[in-house]
DNA sequence: GAAACCGCTTTCTTTTTGGAAACTACTTTC
DNA sequence: GAAAGTAGTTTCCAAAAAGAAAGCGGTTTC
């Protein structure tokens, strides 16, 4: 019996990890959420237009929609300042900041990946 | 001038990190890729049908498509064994394994997130 | 030789996503 | 009072992603 139990536990562990990844993916779904969180993570806080400029290619509609979803999930906080032309600032909540480890690993990996791709294209041009 | 240059460098760093995250996202785009990589990461290797069972909800078409893209990007390797009913195994390449840090952070975060959600719903039912 | 299993591919349809442009509402600047 | 800037929302449309279901080519099993 012990063997069967061990196998069963391993399978459960695997399923549990898979479920955890899936849970994370659920909150970060959509083309832009991770980029928005990254932007806020790297810069601290941003206004609507700043985000739109920084997250390349995003339109106002999508930015607005994604920010709302991030707010609902308590990853981002929206603050309105009653200034001359109204100012709105977005920032990561403390909970949102707990995602920074994920973002950081993605940033690290992307940087290595870029180096690899560049190296590959260099190797190709040398061979030619 | 020194101040301006520093600001400029910071902005460049931020852009670089954003670009790195974007590069990573590019390779992992699609609803299923991260789940597939996770499954292979946690289990070592899997056959087509095993993957389809393990990645909940995925259909054969999507699984096939996503696996092809992962193969093209050299994250996954496909091995065909010439057995009675043909056997095909998928596994992470050494390069694909470099993504495990990202996956691991996602798994960790998802696990914490689930605890938070459960705690919240407990608190609610207590309050009621 | 019919059924069943593996590893897909193809077709067809639905859903989701995303973008462009116009519009709101309010304020400052010229 | 016209233009321009902030922070969006709304509408309308196109493209992309995804799903369901059927089919295919091969083999083993009964």
CSV table of C-alpha atoms (C1' of nucleotides) in Angstrom, one decimal:
chain,number,residue,atom,x,y,z
A,1,UNK,CA,0.0,0.0,0.0
A,2,UNK,CA,2.8,2.4,0.8
A,3,UNK,CA,3.9,2.6,-2.8
A,4,UNK,CA,0.5,3.4,-4.0
A,5,UNK,CA,0.1,6.1,-1.4
A,6,UNK,CA,3.3,7.7,-2.4
A,7,UNK,CA,2.4,7.8,-6.0
A,8,UNK,CA,-1.0,9.2,-5.1
A,9,UNK,CA,0.7,12.0,-3.0
A,10,UNK,CA,3.0,12.9,-5.8
A,11,UNK,CA,0.2,13.1,-8.2
A,12,UNK,CA,-1.7,15.3,-5.8
A,13,UNK,CA,1.3,17.6,-5.3
A,14,UNK,CA,1.6,17.9,-9.1
A,15,UNK,CA,-2.1,18.7,-9.4
A,16,UNK,CA,-1.9,21.2,-6.5
A,17,UNK,CA,1.0,23.0,-8.2
A,18,UNK,CA,-0.8,23.0,-11.5
A,19,UNK,CA,-3.8,24.5,-9.8
A,20,UNK,CA,-1.7,27.2,-8.1
A,21,UNK,CA,-0.3,28.2,-11.5
A,22,UNK,CA,-3.7,28.2,-12.9
A,23,UNK,CA,-5.0,30.5,-10.1
A,24,UNK,CA,-2.2,33.0,-10.8
A,25,UNK,CA,-2.9,32.9,-14.5
A,26,UNK,CA,-6.6,33.6,-13.9
A,27,UNK,CA,-5.8,36.9,-12.2
A,28,UNK,CA,-3.2,37.9,-14.8
A,29,UNK,CA,-5.3,36.9,-17.8
A,30,UNK,CA,-5.5,39.3,-20.7
A,31,UNK,CA,-2.9,40.6,-23.1
A,32,UNK,CA,-1.9,43.6,-20.9
A,33,UNK,CA,-2.2,42.9,-17.2
A,34,UNK,CA,1.3,41.7,-16.7
A,35,UNK,CA,2.8,44.6,-18.6
A,36,UNK,CA,0.7,47.1,-16.6
A,37,UNK,CA,1.8,45.5,-13.3
A,38,UNK,CA,5.4,45.6,-14.5
A,39,UNK,CA,5.2,49.2,-15.4
A,40,UNK,CA,3.8,50.1,-12.0
A,41,UNK,CA,6.3,47.8,-10.4
A,42,UNK,CA,9.3,49.4,-12.0
A,43,UNK,CA,8.1,53.0,-11.8
A,44,UNK,CA,6.1,53.1,-8.5
A,45,UNK,CA,3.0,55.0,-9.7
A,46,UNK,CA,1.7,56.2,-13.0
A,47,UNK,CA,-1.1,58.3,-14.3
A,48,UNK,CA,-3.5,57.0,-17.0
A,49,UNK,CA,-1.8,58.7,-19.9
A,50,UNK,CA,1.7,57.8,-18.6
A,51,UNK,CA,0.6,54.1,-18.6
A,52,UNK,CA,-0.8,54.4,-22.0
A,53,UNK,CA,2.5,55.7,-23.3
A,54,UNK,CA,4.6,53.2,-21.4
A,55,UNK,CA,2.6,50.1,-22.3
A,56,UNK,CA,3.3,50.1,-25.9
A,57,UNK,CA,0.3,49.6,-28.2
A,58,UNK,CA,-2.4,49.6,-25.6
A,59,UNK,CA,-5.5,51.7,-26.3
A,60,UNK,CA,-7.5,53.7,-23.8
A,61,UNK,CA,-10.4,51.2,-23.8
A,62,UNK,CA,-8.2,48.2,-22.9
A,63,UNK,CA,-6.1,50.1,-20.4
A,64,UNK,CA,-9.3,51.2,-18.7
A,65,UNK,CA,-10.7,47.7,-18.7
A,66,UNK,CA,-7.6,46.0,-17.4
A,67,UNK,CA,-7.1,48.5,-14.7
A,68,UNK,CA,-10.6,48.0,-13.5
A,69,UNK,CA,-10.1,44.2,-13.2
A,70,UNK,CA,-6.8,44.7,-11.4
A,71,UNK,CA,-8.5,47.0,-9.0
A,72,UNK,CA,-11.3,44.5,-8.3
A,73,UNK,CA,-8.7,41.9,-7.5
A,74,UNK,CA,-7.0,44.3,-5.2
A,75,UNK,CA,-3.7,44.3,-7.0
A,76,UNK,CA,-3.9,48.0,-8.1
A,77,UNK,CA,-5.2,51.0,-6.3
A,78,UNK,CA,-6.6,54.1,-8.1
A,79,UNK,CA,-6.3,57.5,-6.4
A,80,UNK,CA,-8.1,60.6,-7.7
A,81,UNK,CA,-6.6,64.0,-6.8
A,82,UNK,CA,-8.9,67.0,-7.0
A,83,UNK,CA,-6.5,69.1,-8.9
A,84,UNK,CA,-7.1,71.7,-11.7
A,85,UNK,CA,-7.4,69.1,-14.5
A,86,UNK,CA,-8.2,66.1,-12.4
A,87,UNK,CA,-5.3,63.8,-11.7
A,88,UNK,CA,-5.6,60.0,-11.3
A,89,UNK,CA,-2.8,57.8,-10.1
A,90,UNK,CA,-2.5,54.1,-10.3
A,91,UNK,CA,-0.2,52.1,-8.1
A,92,UNK,CA,0.3,48.6,-6.9
A,93,UNK,CA,-1.3,47.7,-3.6
A,94,UNK,CA,0.8,45.9,-1.0
A,95,UNK,CA,-0.8,42.7,-2.2
A,96,UNK,CA,0.0,43.7,-5.8
A,97,UNK,CA,3.6,44.1,-4.8
A,98,UNK,CA,3.7,40.5,-3.8
A,99,UNK,CA,3.6,39.8,-7.5
A,100,UNK,CA,7.0,41.5,-8.0
A,101,UNK,CA,8.9,38.2,-7.6
A,102,UNK,CA,7.0,36.8,-10.6
A,103,UNK,CA,7.5,39.9,-12.6
A,104,UNK,CA,11.2,39.9,-11.7
A,105,UNK,CA,11.7,36.4,-12.8
A,106,UNK,CA,10.0,37.2,-16.1
A,107,UNK,CA,12.1,40.2,-16.6
A,108,UNK,CA,15.3,38.2,-15.9
A,109,UNK,CA,14.3,35.4,-18.2
A,110,UNK,CA,13.3,37.8,-21.0
A,111,UNK,CA,16.7,39.5,-20.8
A,112,UNK,CA,18.5,36.1,-21.1
A,113,UNK,CA,16.2,35.1,-23.9
A,114,UNK,CA,17.0,38.3,-25.8
A,115,UNK,CA,20.7,37.6,-25.5
A,116,UNK,CA,20.3,34.1,-26.7
A,117,UNK,CA,18.3,35.3,-29.8
A,118,UNK,CA,20.9,37.9,-30.6
A,119,UNK,CA,23.7,35.3,-30.2
A,120,UNK,CA,21.9,33.0,-32.6
A,121,UNK,CA,21.5,35.6,-35.3
A,122,UNK,CA,25.2,36.5,-34.9
A,123,UNK,CA,26.1,32.8,-35.3
A,124,UNK,CA,24.0,32.6,-38.4
A,125,UNK,CA,25.5,35.7,-40.1
A,126,UNK,CA,29.0,34.3,-39.3
A,127,UNK,CA,28.2,31.0,-40.9
A,128,UNK,CA,26.9,32.7,-44.0
B,1,UNK,CA,23.2,68.0,-16.9
B,2,UNK,CA,24.0,65.2,-14.5
B,3,UNK,CA,20.5,65.1,-13.1
B,4,UNK,CA,18.9,64.8,-16.5
B,5,UNK,CA,21.3,62.0,-17.5
B,6,UNK,CA,20.4,60.1,-14.4
B,7,UNK,CA,16.7,60.4,-15.1
B,8,UNK,CA,17.3,59.3,-18.6
B,9,UNK,CA,19.2,56.2,-17.5
B,10,UNK,CA,16.4,55.3,-15.0
B,11,UNK,CA,13.8,55.6,-17.7
B,12,UNK,CA,16.0,53.4,-20.0
B,13,UNK,CA,16.3,50.8,-17.3
B,14,UNK,CA,12.6,50.8,-16.8
B,15,UNK,CA,12.0,50.4,-20.5
B,16,UNK,CA,14.6,47.6,-20.7
B,17,UNK,CA,12.8,45.7,-18.0
B,18,UNK,CA,9.5,46.3,-19.6
B,19,UNK,CA,10.9,45.0,-22.9
B,20,UNK,CA,12.3,41.9,-21.2
B,21,UNK,CA,8.9,41.1,-19.6
B,22,UNK,CA,7.3,41.7,-23.0
B,23,UNK,CA,9.8,39.3,-24.7
B,24,UNK,CA,8.9,36.6,-22.2
B,25,UNK,CA,5.2,37.2,-22.6
B,26,UNK,CA,5.6,36.9,-26.4
B,27,UNK,CA,6.9,33.3,-26.1
B,28,UNK,CA,4.3,32.3,-23.5
B,29,UNK,CA,1.3,33.9,-25.2
B,30,UNK,CA,-1.9,31.9,-25.5
B,31,UNK,CA,-4.2,30.5,-22.9
B,32,UNK,CA,-2.4,27.2,-22.4
B,33,UNK,CA,1.4,27.5,-22.8
B,34,UNK,CA,2.2,28.2,-19.2
B,35,UNK,CA,0.0,25.4,-18.0
B,36,UNK,CA,1.6,23.0,-20.5
B,37,UNK,CA,5.1,24.0,-19.4
B,38,UNK,CA,4.1,23.7,-15.8
B,39,UNK,CA,2.8,20.2,-16.4
B,40,UNK,CA,6.0,19.1,-18.1
B,41,UNK,CA,8.0,20.9,-15.4
B,42,UNK,CA,6.3,19.1,-12.5
B,43,UNK,CA,6.1,15.7,-14.1
B,44,UNK,CA,9.2,15.5,-16.3
B,45,UNK,CA,7.6,14.1,-19.5
B,46,UNK,CA,4.2,13.5,-20.8
B,47,UNK,CA,2.4,11.9,-23.7
B,48,UNK,CA,-0.1,13.8,-25.8
B,49,UNK,CA,-3.2,12.2,-24.1
B,50,UNK,CA,-1.6,12.5,-20.6
B,51,UNK,CA,-1.2,16.2,-21.2
B,52,UNK,CA,-4.7,16.6,-22.5
B,53,UNK,CA,-6.0,15.0,-19.3
B,54,UNK,CA,-3.7,17.0,-17.1
B,55,UNK,CA,-4.2,20.4,-18.6
B,56,UNK,CA,-7.9,20.7,-17.6
B,57,UNK,CA,-10.2,21.8,-20.4
B,58,UNK,CA,-7.7,21.9,-23.3
B,59,UNK,CA,-8.8,20.4,-26.6
B,60,UNK,CA,-6.7,18.4,-28.9
B,61,UNK,CA,-6.5,21.2,-31.4
B,62,UNK,CA,-5.2,23.7,-29.0
B,63,UNK,CA,-2.8,21.3,-27.3
B,64,UNK,CA,-1.4,20.4,-30.7
B,65,UNK,CA,-1.0,24.0,-31.7
B,66,UNK,CA,0.6,25.2,-28.5
B,67,UNK,CA,3.0,22.3,-28.4
B,68,UNK,CA,4.1,23.1,-32.0
B,69,UNK,CA,4.8,26.7,-31.0
B,70,UNK,CA,6.7,25.7,-27.9
B,71,UNK,CA,8.8,23.3,-30.1
B,72,UNK,CA,9.6,26.0,-32.6
B,73,UNK,CA,10.8,28.2,-29.7
B,74,UNK,CA,13.0,25.3,-28.5
B,75,UNK,CA,11.3,25.2,-25.1
B,76,UNK,CA,9.8,21.7,-25.6
B,77,UNK,CA,11.1,18.6,-27.4
B,78,UNK,CA,8.9,16.0,-29.0
B,79,UNK,CA,10.1,12.4,-29.3
B,80,UNK,CA,8.4,9.8,-31.3
B,81,UNK,CA,8.9,6.1,-30.3
B,82,UNK,CA,8.2,3.5,-32.9
B,83,UNK,CA,6.1,1.3,-30.7
B,84,UNK,CA,2.9,-0.7,-31.4
B,85,UNK,CA,0.5,2.2,-31.2
B,86,UNK,CA,2.9,5.0,-31.8
B,87,UNK,CA,4.1,6.8,-28.6
B,88,UNK,CA,4.9,10.4,-28.5
B,89,UNK,CA,6.6,12.1,-25.6
B,90,UNK,CA,6.9,15.7,-24.8
B,91,UNK,CA,9.5,17.2,-22.4
B,92,UNK,CA,11.1,20.5,-21.6
B,93,UNK,CA,14.4,21.1,-23.3
B,94,UNK,CA,17.3,22.3,-21.2
B,95,UNK,CA,16.3,25.8,-22.3
B,96,UNK,CA,12.7,25.2,-21.4
B,97,UNK,CA,13.8,24.3,-18.0
B,98,UNK,CA,15.3,27.7,-17.5
B,99,UNK,CA,11.7,28.8,-17.3
B,100,UNK,CA,11.1,26.8,-14.1
B,101,UNK,CA,12.0,29.8,-11.9
B,102,UNK,CA,9.2,31.7,-13.5
B,103,UNK,CA,6.8,28.8,-13.1
B,104,UNK,CA,7.9,28.2,-9.5
B,105,UNK,CA,7.2,31.8,-8.6
B,106,UNK,CA,3.7,31.6,-10.2
B,107,UNK,CA,3.0,28.4,-8.3
B,108,UNK,CA,4.1,29.9,-5.0
B,109,UNK,CA,2.0,33.1,-5.6
B,110,UNK,CA,-1.0,31.1,-6.7
B,111,UNK,CA,-0.8,29.1,-3.5
B,112,UNK,CA,-0.6,32.2,-1.3
B,113,UNK,CA,-3.5,33.8,-3.3
B,114,UNK,CA,-5.7,30.8,-2.7
B,115,UNK,CA,-5.1,31.0,1.0
B,116,UNK,CA,-5.9,34.6,1.0
B,117,UNK,CA,-9.2,34.0,-0.8
B,118,UNK,CA,-10.2,31.2,1.5
B,119,UNK,CA,-9.4,33.4,4.5
B,120,UNK,CA,-11.5,36.2,3.1
B,121,UNK,CA,-14.5,33.9,2.6
B,122,UNK,CA,-14.0,32.6,6.1
B,123,UNK,CA,-13.9,36.1,7.5
B,124,UNK,CA,-17.1,36.9,5.6
B,125,UNK,CA,-19.0,34.0,7.0
B,126,UNK,CA,-17.9,34.8,10.5
B,127,UNK,CA,-19.1,38.4,10.1
B,128,UNK,CA,-22.5,37.2,8.9
C,1,DG,C1',-13.8,-7.5,-39.6
C,2,DA,C1',-15.6,-4.5,-35.9
C,3,DA,C1',-14.2,-1.8,-32.0
C,4,DA,C1',-10.9,0.7,-29.7
C,5,DC,C1',-6.8,3.4,-28.8
C,6,DC,C1',-3.0,6.9,-30.1
C,7,DG,C1',-1.9,11.2,-32.0
C,8,DC,C1',-3.2,14.1,-34.2
C,9,DT,C1',-5.7,17.4,-38.4
C,10,DT,C1',-9.5,19.6,-40.5
C,11,DT,C1',-13.7,22.2,-40.7
C,12,DC,C1',-17.0,24.9,-39.0
C,13,DT,C1',-18.9,28.0,-35.5
C,14,DT,C1',-18.8,30.8,-31.5
C,15,DT,C1',-16.6,33.7,-28.2
C,16,DT,C1',-13.4,36.8,-26.9
C,17,DT,C1',-10.4,40.3,-27.7
C,18,DG,C1',-9.0,44.3,-29.3
C,19,DG,C1',-8.8,48.7,-32.0
C,20,DA,C1',-10.4,53.2,-34.1
C,21,DA,C1',-13.0,57.0,-33.6
C,22,DA,C1',-16.2,59.8,-31.7
C,23,DC,C1',-18.0,61.7,-27.5
C,24,DT,C1',-18.4,63.5,-22.5
C,25,DA,C1',-17.1,66.7,-19.0
C,26,DC,C1',-14.3,69.7,-16.9
C,27,DT,C1',-10.2,73.1,-16.9
C,28,DT,C1',-6.7,75.9,-18.4
C,29,DT,C1',-4.5,78.6,-22.0
C,30,DC,C1',-4.3,81.7,-25.8
D,1,DG,C1',-14.7,81.4,-27.7
D,2,DA,C1',-11.5,78.0,-29.8
D,3,DA,C1',-8.0,74.7,-28.8
D,4,DA,C1',-5.8,71.6,-26.0
D,5,DG,C1',-5.1,68.5,-22.2
D,6,DT,C1',-6.8,64.9,-18.6
D,7,DA,C1',-9.4,60.8,-17.9
D,8,DG,C1',-12.0,58.2,-19.4
D,9,DT,C1',-16.8,55.8,-21.9
D,10,DT,C1',-19.4,54.3,-25.8
D,11,DT,C1',-20.3,52.4,-30.2
D,12,DC,C1',-19.3,49.9,-34.0
D,13,DC,C1',-16.5,46.6,-36.3
D,14,DA,C1',-12.7,43.2,-37.5
D,15,DA,C1',-9.5,39.9,-36.3
D,16,DA,C1',-7.9,36.4,-33.5
D,17,DA,C1',-8.5,32.8,-30.3
D,18,DA,C1',-10.8,29.0,-28.9
D,19,DG,C1',-14.2,25.1,-28.9
D,20,DA,C1',-16.9,21.0,-30.6
D,21,DA,C1',-17.0,17.4,-33.5
D,22,DA,C1',-15.8,14.6,-37.1
D,23,DG,C1',-12.2,12.3,-39.6
D,24,DC,C1',-7.7,9.9,-40.6
D,25,DG,C1',-4.0,6.5,-40.7
D,26,DG,C1',-2.0,3.2,-38.2
D,27,DT,C1',-2.2,-1.0,-34.8
D,28,DT,C1',-3.8,-4.1,-31.6
D,29,DT,C1',-7.5,-6.8,-29.5
D,30,DC,C1',-11.4,-9.7,-29.6
